[in-house]
XYZ file of C-alpha atoms in Angstrom:
730
model
C -121.302 -43.355 18.660
C -120.482 -44.157 14.203
C -116.974 -44.496 15.511
C -117.871 -47.434 17.797
C -119.888 -48.518 16.073
C -117.094 -48.273 13.354
C -114.563 -50.351 15.926
C -116.828 -53.178 17.285
C -118.007 -54.303 13.767
C -113.857 -55.323 12.479
C -115.122 -57.957 15.011
C -117.881 -59.425 13.456
C -116.592 -62.080 11.539
C -114.941 -63.446 14.803
C -118.639 -63.166 16.788
C -120.110 -65.644 14.264
C -117.741 -67.510 13.473
C -118.101 -68.223 17.111
C -121.353 -69.203 16.932
C -121.380 -71.202 13.826
C -118.755 -73.586 15.690
C -121.294 -73.826 18.694
C -123.532 -75.112 16.257
C -121.009 -77.519 14.417
C -120.031 -79.083 17.884
C -123.706 -80.892 17.524
C -122.071 -83.002 14.465
C -119.125 -84.190 15.668
C -118.643 -86.525 16.777
C -116.473 -88.518 19.548
C -112.923 -89.972 17.749
C -112.708 -93.506 17.507
C -110.592 -95.943 20.189
C -106.789 -94.950 20.205
C -104.309 -97.586 20.062
C -102.323 -98.130 23.191
C -98.681 -99.241 23.749
C -96.548 -99.300 27.302
C -92.887 -98.562 27.093
C -90.914 -100.055 29.919
C -88.785 -98.426 32.041
C -84.904 -99.248 30.222
C -82.883 -101.791 32.409
C -79.074 -101.993 30.938
C -77.712 -99.840 28.481
C -78.421 -98.918 24.456
C -75.659 -97.507 22.313
C -77.304 -95.595 19.840
C -75.707 -97.858 16.560
C -78.807 -98.973 14.599
C -78.589 -102.221 15.492
C -81.158 -103.126 18.065
C -78.873 -105.816 19.260
C -78.565 -104.814 23.098
C -80.894 -106.957 25.655
C -82.457 -103.880 27.168
C -84.341 -104.172 23.662
C -86.086 -107.931 24.999
C -88.460 -106.114 27.443
C -89.134 -103.152 25.192
C -93.078 -101.765 24.390
C -93.299 -103.624 21.117
C -95.741 -102.858 18.071
C -95.371 -106.141 16.021
C -96.402 -103.807 12.996
C -97.717 -100.261 10.988
C -101.137 -100.276 8.816
C -101.232 -98.857 5.453
C -102.281 -96.194 4.689
C -101.894 -95.129 1.532
C -102.678 -95.642 -1.094
C -105.031 -98.330 -0.433
C -106.051 -98.542 3.767
C -106.065 -101.603 5.133
C -104.463 -103.770 2.724
C -101.560 -106.208 3.534
C -97.747 -105.213 2.495
C -94.899 -107.291 2.624
C -93.053 -104.273 4.541
C -93.134 -105.756 8.465
C -92.673 -103.097 10.570
C -91.975 -103.297 14.609
C -91.302 -100.413 16.461
C -89.676 -100.567 20.052
C -89.932 -98.068 22.986
C -88.387 -97.921 25.848
C -88.221 -94.936 29.078
C -86.038 -93.580 31.791
C -85.136 -91.148 33.295
C -82.937 -89.053 30.862
C -84.367 -90.118 27.512
C -86.983 -91.788 25.412
C -85.514 -95.059 23.081
C -87.451 -95.545 19.614
C -85.912 -98.585 17.474
C -87.509 -99.197 14.099
C -87.116 -103.350 12.010
C -87.483 -102.083 8.455
C -88.092 -104.730 6.157
C -88.095 -105.528 2.377
C -87.924 -107.981 0.003
C -85.444 -105.715 -2.132
C -83.312 -103.529 0.227
C -81.514 -102.930 -2.973
C -83.832 -100.291 -3.923
C -84.552 -98.562 -0.914
C -84.294 -95.026 -1.363
C -81.759 -92.372 -0.199
C -81.366 -89.159 -1.131
C -79.742 -86.781 1.491
C -77.764 -87.243 4.551
C -78.239 -83.413 5.117
C -80.284 -82.081 8.582
C -82.913 -81.308 7.780
C -82.502 -82.175 3.912
C -85.494 -83.142 1.439
C -86.380 -86.832 1.889
C -89.324 -86.695 0.185
C -87.986 -89.534 -2.247
C -86.234 -91.747 0.415
C -87.606 -93.785 3.111
C -88.107 -93.051 6.282
C -89.639 -93.556 9.841
C -91.206 -90.507 11.871
C -92.522 -90.322 15.143
C -94.263 -87.728 16.593
C -95.672 -87.051 20.435
C -98.335 -84.726 22.229
C -96.531 -84.330 25.391
C -99.885 -82.716 27.235
C -102.192 -83.763 25.274
C -103.486 -80.666 23.700
C -102.565 -81.643 20.376
C -99.835 -79.934 20.073
C -96.352 -81.482 20.015
C -93.353 -83.007 18.352
C -92.173 -84.763 15.061
C -88.918 -86.496 14.429
C -87.679 -88.202 11.335
C -85.242 -90.348 10.254
C -83.934 -91.775 6.124
C -82.883 -94.786 5.854
C -79.150 -93.055 5.651
C -79.304 -91.789 9.592
C -80.501 -88.107 8.557
C -82.428 -86.693 10.553
C -84.867 -84.141 10.687
C -87.235 -82.207 13.472
C -90.127 -80.123 14.039
C -92.411 -78.542 15.947
C -96.786 -79.418 15.321
C -99.371 -76.718 16.079
C -102.475 -78.280 14.644
C -103.078 -80.527 11.590
C -101.656 -78.456 8.540
C -99.372 -76.468 11.437
C -96.259 -78.188 11.357
C -92.569 -76.632 11.265
C -89.247 -77.539 9.745
C -87.290 -74.752 12.014
C -87.318 -75.960 14.532
C -83.928 -77.705 15.492
C -83.758 -80.573 19.098
C -80.522 -82.194 20.291
C -80.809 -85.993 20.182
C -79.789 -88.668 18.223
C -80.127 -91.863 15.733
C -77.998 -93.980 13.251
C -79.649 -96.250 10.802
C -78.483 -100.243 9.732
C -79.087 -101.750 6.684
C -78.919 -104.957 6.464
C -79.899 -108.083 4.306
C -83.638 -108.022 4.817
C -84.450 -104.096 5.325
C -82.795 -101.562 7.813
C -82.628 -100.609 10.837
C -82.798 -97.328 13.142
C -82.020 -96.440 16.494
C -83.676 -93.347 18.063
C -82.665 -91.514 21.860
C -84.454 -88.155 22.770
C -83.338 -86.746 25.351
C -85.784 -85.665 28.256
C -84.118 -82.420 28.500
C -85.407 -81.520 24.443
C -88.612 -81.782 25.181
C -91.559 -79.867 26.993
C -93.679 -81.994 28.743
C -96.375 -82.399 32.337
C -93.851 -84.189 35.062
C -95.496 -87.457 36.012
C -98.069 -87.718 33.409
C -99.016 -90.831 33.013
C -99.493 -91.179 29.096
C -98.268 -88.856 26.068
C -99.761 -88.611 22.176
C -97.498 -90.574 20.068
C -97.594 -92.065 16.571
C -95.508 -93.940 13.830
C -94.632 -93.763 9.979
C -93.178 -95.436 7.963
C -92.683 -94.327 4.051
C -91.960 -97.073 1.492
C -90.862 -93.918 -1.410
C -90.314 -96.747 -5.136
C -93.941 -97.366 -3.760
C -95.297 -93.818 -2.684
C -96.703 -96.172 0.291
C -97.433 -94.961 3.550
C -97.696 -97.266 6.901
C -99.369 -96.307 10.374
C -99.634 -97.758 13.572
C -102.788 -94.961 14.463
C -104.585 -92.404 11.811
C -105.249 -95.282 8.915
C -107.500 -93.910 6.582
C -106.567 -91.567 3.547
C -108.328 -87.978 5.112
C -105.552 -88.835 8.043
C -102.273 -86.457 8.493
C -99.785 -87.876 10.824
C -99.640 -84.047 12.666
C -103.732 -84.151 13.196
C -102.318 -85.188 16.746
C -106.137 -85.738 17.708
C -105.933 -88.874 15.759
C -102.649 -89.835 17.592
C -102.608 -93.553 19.812
C -101.137 -93.348 23.328
C -98.037 -94.091 24.735
C -98.644 -95.019 28.833
C -95.000 -95.675 30.684
C -93.624 -91.728 30.707
C -94.287 -91.071 34.150
C -90.914 -91.620 35.678
C -88.896 -89.024 32.341
C -87.705 -86.250 34.485
C -86.898 -83.358 32.883
C -83.930 -82.199 34.866
C -83.506 -78.580 36.177
C -84.353 -77.041 32.439
C -81.309 -75.110 31.979
C -79.577 -74.856 28.616
C -76.166 -72.556 27.515
C -75.164 -72.446 23.978
C -72.169 -70.017 23.842
C -70.478 -69.918 20.545
C -67.726 -67.940 19.214
C -66.107 -67.183 16.015
C -63.599 -65.754 13.463
C -64.613 -63.075 10.600
C -62.460 -62.346 7.790
C -64.108 -60.050 4.713
C -63.156 -58.911 1.775
C -65.723 -55.812 0.218
C -64.509 -54.137 -3.214
C -67.490 -52.371 -3.653
C -66.258 -50.152 -0.292
C -62.986 -50.822 0.057
C -63.571 -52.396 3.418
C -61.276 -55.713 4.749
C -61.263 -56.679 8.669
C -60.918 -59.774 10.623
C -63.230 -60.038 13.660
C -63.433 -62.213 16.409
C -66.950 -62.678 17.582
C -68.801 -64.362 20.480
C -71.933 -64.456 22.221
C -75.008 -67.457 22.816
C -78.162 -68.486 24.325
C -79.479 -69.054 27.494
C -82.728 -71.350 28.052
C -83.998 -71.520 31.229
C -87.757 -73.449 31.735
C -89.601 -70.681 33.866
C -92.344 -74.198 34.190
C -92.069 -77.655 32.518
C -94.523 -75.855 29.649
C -92.474 -72.518 29.257
C -89.379 -71.812 28.612
C -87.468 -68.232 28.205
C -84.430 -67.535 26.679
C -81.870 -64.845 26.512
C -80.094 -64.156 23.311
C -76.783 -61.742 23.818
C -75.182 -60.556 20.529
C -77.116 -62.709 18.393
C -75.327 -64.309 14.720
C -76.295 -65.947 11.699
C -73.639 -66.683 9.356
C -73.927 -69.776 8.959
C -76.864 -69.477 7.918
C -77.878 -70.125 3.938
C -78.340 -67.830 1.358
C -81.943 -66.910 -0.381
C -83.406 -68.405 -3.029
C -83.582 -65.440 -5.196
C -86.376 -64.715 -7.392
C -87.847 -63.148 -10.448
C -90.430 -60.488 -9.864
C -92.949 -59.781 -12.694
C -95.050 -58.477 -10.999
C -95.658 -54.947 -8.735
C -95.886 -55.969 -5.748
C -93.214 -56.982 -2.659
C -91.877 -60.877 -2.554
C -91.672 -63.169 0.069
C -88.730 -64.876 1.603
C -88.860 -67.464 4.178
C -86.969 -67.049 7.647
C -83.345 -69.068 8.205
C -82.233 -68.024 11.142
C -82.313 -70.672 13.981
C -83.644 -67.605 16.847
C -86.397 -66.737 14.848
C -87.563 -69.800 13.554
C -87.588 -71.347 17.142
C -91.466 -70.818 18.073
C -92.280 -69.784 14.468
C -94.725 -71.649 14.287
C -96.779 -70.482 17.424
C -96.675 -66.887 16.002
C -99.006 -67.996 13.072
C -102.176 -65.998 12.822
C -105.328 -67.187 11.204
C -106.085 -69.884 9.067
C -104.376 -70.402 5.956
C -102.877 -66.715 5.334
C -100.108 -67.480 4.088
C -97.882 -64.887 1.861
C -101.029 -62.412 1.594
C -101.005 -61.526 5.550
C -97.902 -61.616 8.636
C -98.611 -59.534 11.602
C -95.199 -60.913 12.378
C -92.766 -61.820 9.564
C -89.482 -61.766 12.158
C -87.619 -61.057 8.636
C -87.833 -57.203 9.311
C -86.187 -57.617 12.391
C -82.028 -57.318 11.431
C -82.574 -56.352 8.025
C -83.396 -53.366 6.657
C -82.963 -52.310 2.800
C -81.453 -55.684 2.258
C -78.521 -54.752 4.199
C -77.664 -56.808 7.233
C -78.834 -54.571 11.475
C -76.612 -55.357 13.895
C -78.259 -57.054 17.127
C -77.568 -56.575 20.552
C -79.786 -59.634 22.304
C -82.740 -60.153 22.767
C -85.578 -62.205 24.974
C -88.243 -64.267 24.214
C -90.327 -66.843 25.694
C -91.946 -69.916 24.008
C -94.836 -72.278 25.404
C -98.014 -73.288 27.686
C -99.293 -72.113 30.743
C -102.046 -74.582 30.673
C -104.355 -73.696 28.036
C -102.899 -70.462 27.560
C -100.033 -70.672 24.877
C -97.397 -67.922 25.394
C -94.807 -66.523 22.580
C -93.180 -62.938 23.356
C -90.077 -61.305 21.957
C -88.033 -58.281 21.954
C -85.027 -58.477 20.601
C -82.627 -54.634 20.261
C -81.455 -53.079 17.347
C -78.436 -51.415 17.455
C -77.056 -47.868 15.301
C -77.235 -49.075 11.568
C -77.109 -46.880 7.891
C -78.612 -43.763 9.664
C -81.278 -45.557 11.595
C -81.182 -45.268 15.718
C -80.418 -47.828 18.399
C -84.356 -49.439 17.400
C -86.629 -51.392 20.456
C -88.437 -54.295 18.645
C -91.508 -56.297 20.221
C -94.003 -59.701 18.971
C -96.444 -61.126 21.308
C -99.043 -63.802 21.049
C -101.479 -65.693 23.177
C -103.485 -68.124 22.507
C -106.450 -70.492 24.748
C -107.727 -73.817 23.968
C -111.487 -73.087 24.118
C -111.581 -76.794 23.904
C -110.226 -79.636 21.871
C -111.252 -77.667 18.836
C -111.417 -74.296 19.308
C -108.733 -71.883 19.571
C -108.680 -67.969 19.971
C -105.499 -65.903 19.636
C -104.403 -62.370 19.791
C -101.090 -60.840 18.673
C -99.761 -57.481 19.304
C -96.360 -55.954 17.488
C -94.673 -52.925 18.039
C -91.787 -50.335 16.921
C -90.404 -50.259 13.303
C -86.877 -51.960 11.672
C -86.441 -47.776 10.447
C -86.906 -46.500 14.126
C -88.053 -43.175 12.651
C -91.676 -43.736 13.202
C -94.246 -45.337 16.029
C -95.937 -48.141 14.773
C -98.018 -51.128 17.083
C -100.348 -53.628 15.287
C -102.854 -56.088 17.133
C -104.867 -58.404 16.231
C -107.780 -61.314 17.608
C -107.948 -64.231 15.584
C -110.477 -67.247 15.907
C -109.989 -71.420 14.285
C -111.812 -74.308 14.963
C -110.733 -77.880 13.999
C -112.044 -80.613 13.451
C -111.359 -84.698 12.007
C -114.485 -86.192 12.310
C -116.791 -84.034 11.102
C -119.067 -86.392 9.481
C -117.498 -89.553 10.854
C -113.901 -88.958 9.672
C -113.629 -85.878 7.413
C -111.349 -82.654 8.133
C -113.305 -79.198 8.522
C -111.030 -76.063 9.093
C -113.084 -72.323 10.215
C -111.288 -69.141 10.815
C -111.583 -65.524 12.073
C -109.676 -63.023 12.135
C -109.459 -59.567 12.881
C -106.462 -56.578 12.854
C -106.098 -52.892 13.507
C -103.149 -50.622 12.888
C -101.700 -47.774 15.350
C -99.201 -44.636 14.495
C -97.363 -43.142 12.118
C -99.167 -45.617 9.306
C -100.648 -42.545 7.164
C -104.985 -41.627 6.201
C -107.246 -44.660 5.390
C -108.690 -46.942 7.510
C -106.472 -49.301 9.480
C -107.906 -51.992 10.076
C -108.429 -55.526 8.466
C -110.281 -58.525 8.982
C -110.991 -61.787 7.381
C -112.807 -65.384 7.162
C -111.896 -68.923 6.212
C -113.940 -72.423 5.057
C -111.681 -74.733 4.640
C -112.230 -78.813 3.719
C -109.200 -80.289 3.165
C -109.914 -84.446 1.973
C -108.385 -87.223 -0.033
C -111.731 -87.208 -2.736
C -112.464 -83.717 -2.383
C -110.466 -80.743 -1.114
C -112.324 -77.364 -0.494
C -111.881 -74.036 0.651
C -113.521 -70.281 0.868
C -111.738 -67.050 1.851
C -112.149 -63.263 1.926
C -110.112 -60.480 3.378
C -110.808 -57.232 3.964
C -107.305 -54.605 4.516
C -108.075 -51.167 4.515
C -105.324 -48.269 3.157
C -103.825 -47.841 6.725
C -103.589 -51.186 7.716
C -99.740 -51.163 8.081
C -97.847 -54.212 10.425
C -94.250 -52.703 9.587
C -93.169 -55.835 11.708
C -95.120 -57.457 9.232
C -95.756 -58.445 5.804
C -98.890 -57.076 4.045
C -97.926 -56.883 -0.080
C -101.852 -55.121 -1.097
C -103.337 -53.260 1.631
C -106.045 -51.280 0.598
C -108.389 -54.212 -1.050
C -110.809 -56.560 -0.806
C -110.135 -60.231 -1.316
C -112.125 -63.712 -2.678
C -111.269 -66.681 -2.424
C -112.003 -69.658 -4.081
C -110.693 -73.131 -4.492
C -112.200 -76.384 -5.447
C -109.918 -80.290 -5.484
C -111.736 -82.998 -7.268
C -109.389 -85.903 -6.453
C -110.497 -89.537 -7.202
C -108.012 -92.475 -7.737
C -108.616 -94.973 -10.063
C -109.383 -98.394 -9.893
C -107.752 -99.893 -12.497
C -109.267 -100.111 -16.254
C -107.836 -97.921 -18.594
C -106.068 -95.292 -16.066
C -104.658 -98.362 -14.230
C -100.994 -96.089 -14.159
C -102.841 -93.147 -12.287
C -102.322 -93.195 -8.824
C -104.172 -90.154 -7.850
C -106.432 -87.494 -10.249
C -106.593 -83.501 -9.498
C -109.700 -81.900 -11.417
C -108.325 -78.387 -10.039
C -110.390 -75.224 -10.267
C -109.541 -71.989 -7.868
C -110.391 -68.395 -8.648
C -109.159 -64.880 -7.050
C -110.714 -61.409 -7.221
C -109.111 -58.812 -5.664
C -111.279 -54.997 -6.030
C -110.284 -51.088 -3.966
C -112.465 -50.961 -0.515
C -114.762 -49.352 -3.203
C -115.261 -52.631 -5.066
C -113.447 -52.140 -8.923
C -111.396 -55.050 -9.348
C -107.964 -54.660 -9.631
C -107.202 -58.281 -10.335
C -109.138 -61.343 -11.457
C -107.373 -64.533 -12.289
C -108.929 -68.477 -13.264
C -106.937 -71.073 -12.391
C -108.021 -74.691 -14.290
C -106.915 -78.384 -13.661
C -108.529 -80.143 -16.660
C -105.392 -82.661 -17.044
C -102.949 -82.978 -13.887
C -102.131 -86.567 -12.675
C -100.054 -88.283 -10.511
C -98.823 -92.088 -11.736
C -97.600 -94.877 -9.992
C -94.818 -94.663 -10.351
C -95.087 -91.075 -8.697
C -94.392 -89.268 -12.261
C -96.587 -85.550 -12.259
C -98.647 -84.771 -15.302
C -100.506 -81.475 -15.794
C -101.969 -78.694 -18.202
C -103.216 -75.770 -16.718
C -105.226 -72.446 -18.088
C -105.814 -69.523 -16.449
C -107.497 -66.704 -17.618
C -106.425 -63.066 -15.668
C -106.752 -59.369 -15.932
C -104.912 -56.701 -13.844
C -105.789 -53.100 -14.204
C -102.919 -50.699 -13.511
C -104.071 -47.366 -11.989
C -100.257 -46.027 -12.776
C -98.152 -46.703 -15.124
C -95.327 -49.747 -14.330
C -92.323 -50.260 -15.080
C -91.825 -54.475 -15.748
C -88.495 -54.700 -16.667
C -85.884 -51.383 -17.135
C -86.547 -49.460 -19.812
C -90.231 -51.616 -20.206
C -92.949 -48.946 -18.783
C -97.103 -50.343 -19.302
C -99.337 -47.820 -19.286
C -102.280 -47.446 -16.618
C -105.334 -49.313 -18.185
C -106.907 -52.302 -18.223
C -105.842 -55.987 -19.345
C -107.347 -59.214 -19.941
C -104.831 -62.146 -21.224
C -104.828 -65.868 -20.771
C -102.082 -68.270 -20.042
C -101.679 -72.002 -20.677
C -99.252 -73.854 -18.676
C -97.480 -77.775 -18.786
C -95.656 -79.236 -16.592
C -93.837 -82.836 -15.647
C -91.579 -83.518 -13.486
C -89.735 -87.506 -12.895
C -90.579 -89.112 -9.280
C -89.066 -88.323 -6.424
C -87.735 -92.109 -5.587
C -85.393 -92.180 -8.377
C -81.539 -91.171 -8.405
C -82.194 -89.140 -11.118
C -85.452 -86.521 -11.242
C -86.045 -84.190 -13.934
C -89.042 -81.455 -14.441
C -89.916 -78.608 -17.171
C -92.803 -76.168 -16.790
C -93.773 -73.816 -19.375
C -95.791 -70.545 -19.077
C -97.050 -69.136 -22.560
C -99.947 -66.526 -23.524
C -100.591 -63.010 -23.244
C -99.356 -60.745 -20.697
C -100.564 -56.608 -20.476
C -99.967 -55.327 -24.058
C -98.297 -58.447 -25.725
C -97.261 -62.092 -24.848
C -94.911 -63.463 -21.846
C -93.278 -67.272 -22.407
C -91.369 -68.475 -19.086
C -89.653 -71.407 -18.959
C -88.364 -73.134 -15.723
C -86.160 -76.739 -15.893
C -84.266 -78.459 -13.024
C -82.636 -81.709 -13.232
C -81.205 -83.579 -9.115
C -79.136 -86.424 -9.040
C -78.296 -88.184 -6.185
C -75.244 -91.191 -6.002
C -77.336 -94.324 -4.904
C -75.881 -94.181 -0.778
C -76.733 -90.343 -0.638
C -73.243 -88.818 -0.656
C -73.285 -86.426 -3.755
C -76.339 -84.917 -4.879
C -76.506 -82.225 -7.586
C -78.970 -80.186 -8.959
C -79.619 -76.998 -11.108
C -82.526 -74.767 -12.435
C -82.972 -72.419 -14.276
C -85.987 -70.167 -15.439
C -85.731 -67.917 -18.575
C -88.742 -65.460 -18.551
C -89.215 -64.156 -22.527
C -91.166 -60.803 -22.737
C -92.268 -59.746 -25.830
C -94.447 -56.585 -25.517
C -95.225 -52.966 -27.499
C -93.363 -51.412 -25.028
C -90.604 -52.871 -25.318
C -88.946 -56.658 -24.603
C -87.529 -58.027 -22.008
C -85.395 -61.318 -20.655
C -84.960 -62.418 -17.067
C -82.960 -64.887 -15.921
C -82.427 -67.109 -12.969
C -80.192 -70.176 -12.569
C -79.169 -72.412 -10.066
C -76.488 -75.112 -8.929
C -76.470 -77.123 -5.390
C -73.842 -79.592 -4.789
C -73.927 -81.466 -1.547
C -71.251 -84.475 -0.532
C -71.938 -85.674 2.456
C -68.402 -87.742 4.562
C -71.624 -89.186 7.470
C -74.530 -87.359 8.695
C -72.325 -85.101 10.987
C -70.092 -84.463 8.320
C -71.729 -82.666 5.216
C -70.516 -79.521 2.524
C -72.938 -78.186 1.081
C -72.320 -75.474 -2.025
C -75.159 -73.111 -3.627
C -74.626 -70.322 -6.799
C -77.222 -68.477 -7.636
C -77.040 -66.158 -10.817
C -80.375 -63.214 -11.812
C -79.961 -60.899 -15.026
C -81.242 -58.499 -12.788
C -78.483 -58.134 -10.694
C -76.188 -58.921 -12.557
C -74.345 -60.430 -9.996
C -73.149 -63.939 -9.078
C -73.280 -65.184 -5.038
C -71.977 -68.291 -4.207
C -72.396 -70.223 0.108
C -70.384 -72.296 0.653
C -70.986 -74.382 4.124
C -69.268 -76.910 5.679
C -70.916 -78.180 8.781
C -69.590 -80.702 11.568
C -71.812 -82.109 13.985
C -68.854 -83.024 17.203
C -72.467 -84.565 18.889
C -75.931 -83.535 19.307
C -76.089 -80.033 20.294
C -72.322 -78.923 19.336
C -71.380 -77.658 15.831
C -68.623 -75.893 14.135
C -69.647 -74.552 10.375
C -67.090 -72.913 7.893
C -69.057 -70.602 5.815
C -67.446 -68.839 2.443
C -69.520 -66.209 0.758
C -68.461 -64.687 -2.557
C -70.056 -62.513 -5.120
C -69.102 -61.491 -8.321
C -70.926 -58.868 -10.863
C -70.676 -58.335 -14.158
C -70.411 -54.485 -15.814
C -73.745 -52.603 -16.487
C -72.525 -52.813 -20.335
C -70.810 -55.450 -22.219
C -70.579 -59.104 -21.824
C -72.511 -59.775 -19.285
C -70.508 -62.966 -18.417
C -67.436 -61.059 -17.678
C -67.569 -61.357 -13.995
C -65.555 -59.782 -11.484
C -65.069 -60.531 -7.801
C -66.728 -58.099 -5.604
C -66.826 -59.545 -2.319
C -65.674 -62.411 -0.123
C -66.276 -63.538 3.614
C -65.294 -66.489 5.404
C -66.107 -67.547 8.655
C -65.231 -70.274 11.259
C -67.882 -70.525 14.071
C -68.266 -73.229 16.780
C -70.930 -73.460 18.977
C -71.867 -75.893 21.934
C -74.409 -76.335 24.112
C -74.538 -77.326 28.279
C -76.304 -78.989 30.402
C -75.688 -78.812 34.665
């Protein structure tokens, strides 16, 4: 009986959470009236070249202008933005005319697909194709660079999805125009549906000015599809056969001097996608390859816990947002962490193939993945599986479950199961955002001794003036997700954050766009309540200026308890014990919209038994048209402790030359003193047309000897890959 009570207690937070959300519904007002746009059927040809000169555009549905959303909602601006929308059975067409009284000041920093557009003039559109608060977003900057992603809820937008679509931009004497074509086969939607959720946003970077069609309050997010407008006239769009075939072929030449291995290999494989229903896709991958993936950004680790690295491989990125579990767990606990697949002890493991199912079935959200990993490094052939199902109880409350099975090493059994619930509203006390979340999880298999379960709750109030969050998580000692990420099992973690973010109205603070007075606290104890870590982060001064500069100063007292000695650097061992110290930080960054952007951060103060000074700086430059850009950054950490001094360095440099938005050469160089290694990743991507790409990739590694001059680098490895990937839609 005791075991059954303990098992039931794991999910008490979720039961309490469901009761609380039912009470809160009484305070949830109905959303305001949503604007409506009718999209007529296209008559006549449209060539996607950025010029809205075809006769077909004269019959389009028109949004005559957008409304200022930030910094002063509703105020007039000189940046008139006209939006036109057309549909036919095969595609959706959007034409946007962006007036600008100073067209020579239009900001452009990238021509890369999914590049950083934060300092660019740009437009973005979102679609809720099932009217279930999930959907797609597409963005285009003033040079025609494209970006896209999937929306699974407010604040839960994933940039990792790459759809097949086309866009072009043309600069004019009065601003710029954008032309977008999104094929129906790129989207999932309900056939014959009369309307979709729809919204559009324009950003003028130099003024940090945002214009929108719907959701025009400061607390509104573009990815909050409950606030979107309505697009009618989409009932004629057809998805086609729902089949897409994307084969690839590559030539790989490798020379690994550390292992005295040279080879030339021809490889092939690809993906087949089939729409089981209009909402649900099945994807089969055979012999997957990720040669075109950009190298990981290296990190310096001065903690005793593993670092988190984001997933970058395309097959695993698509649908990764559906696997998100809980509310705001971030890198503290991820039940399914796809980087565990195909990587073992930082070495690549060949993948033979896999199957993935993604999508919706009514109110059910479904994500399932099954991958077969080949033998490697003494590990047997291994099957790895992850699945997630969510259910929308209503438009605010979503409950879900996640299951993973398998161990990347193939040497033990491991299963994890979890249950979560998230409740969201954008009408709390009228028009405020409020999110509530709860989760519980349990491990099974060869996971060691101790409690195998965990649970947590979070309350989040993310709004413009006040941004508040409160969170508690409990992780058992034997909560062990072999296909997940959990850096600190056997702990209880308490977090609180509060930010008061006023916007001064002129006077002596007229140069400030917004202030951020922040207070954050974190307490980590073991399961007996003994503190292991606590930290208080304060921001008594943190401002964004009217021109976009960022200035900040912080004070952060910290506490760490070491139960065993900790080697923070080679030969520098901090003894077990309790340590309390104070850290201080200053930061300054110039605005993102400028051709030159520079910034520096200085951390200094106590650190365990001594002192630590950390200096980080960066400089970015972009040519006026965005064709050439460069970035250099450096982090240098200087530790002075009685047990010994140490220096950790991380230097990085990026250079990008874009011949056009469809032909881009990018080079990435990194050096860190911990490995004494330099790595280079150079990638040329040619998009022949949407969905058809050719990549030429060169990876080269150097390493300095253990003793002597650290800058005396020796070449250790070379890899050159030529890869072609095509997409066919019968």
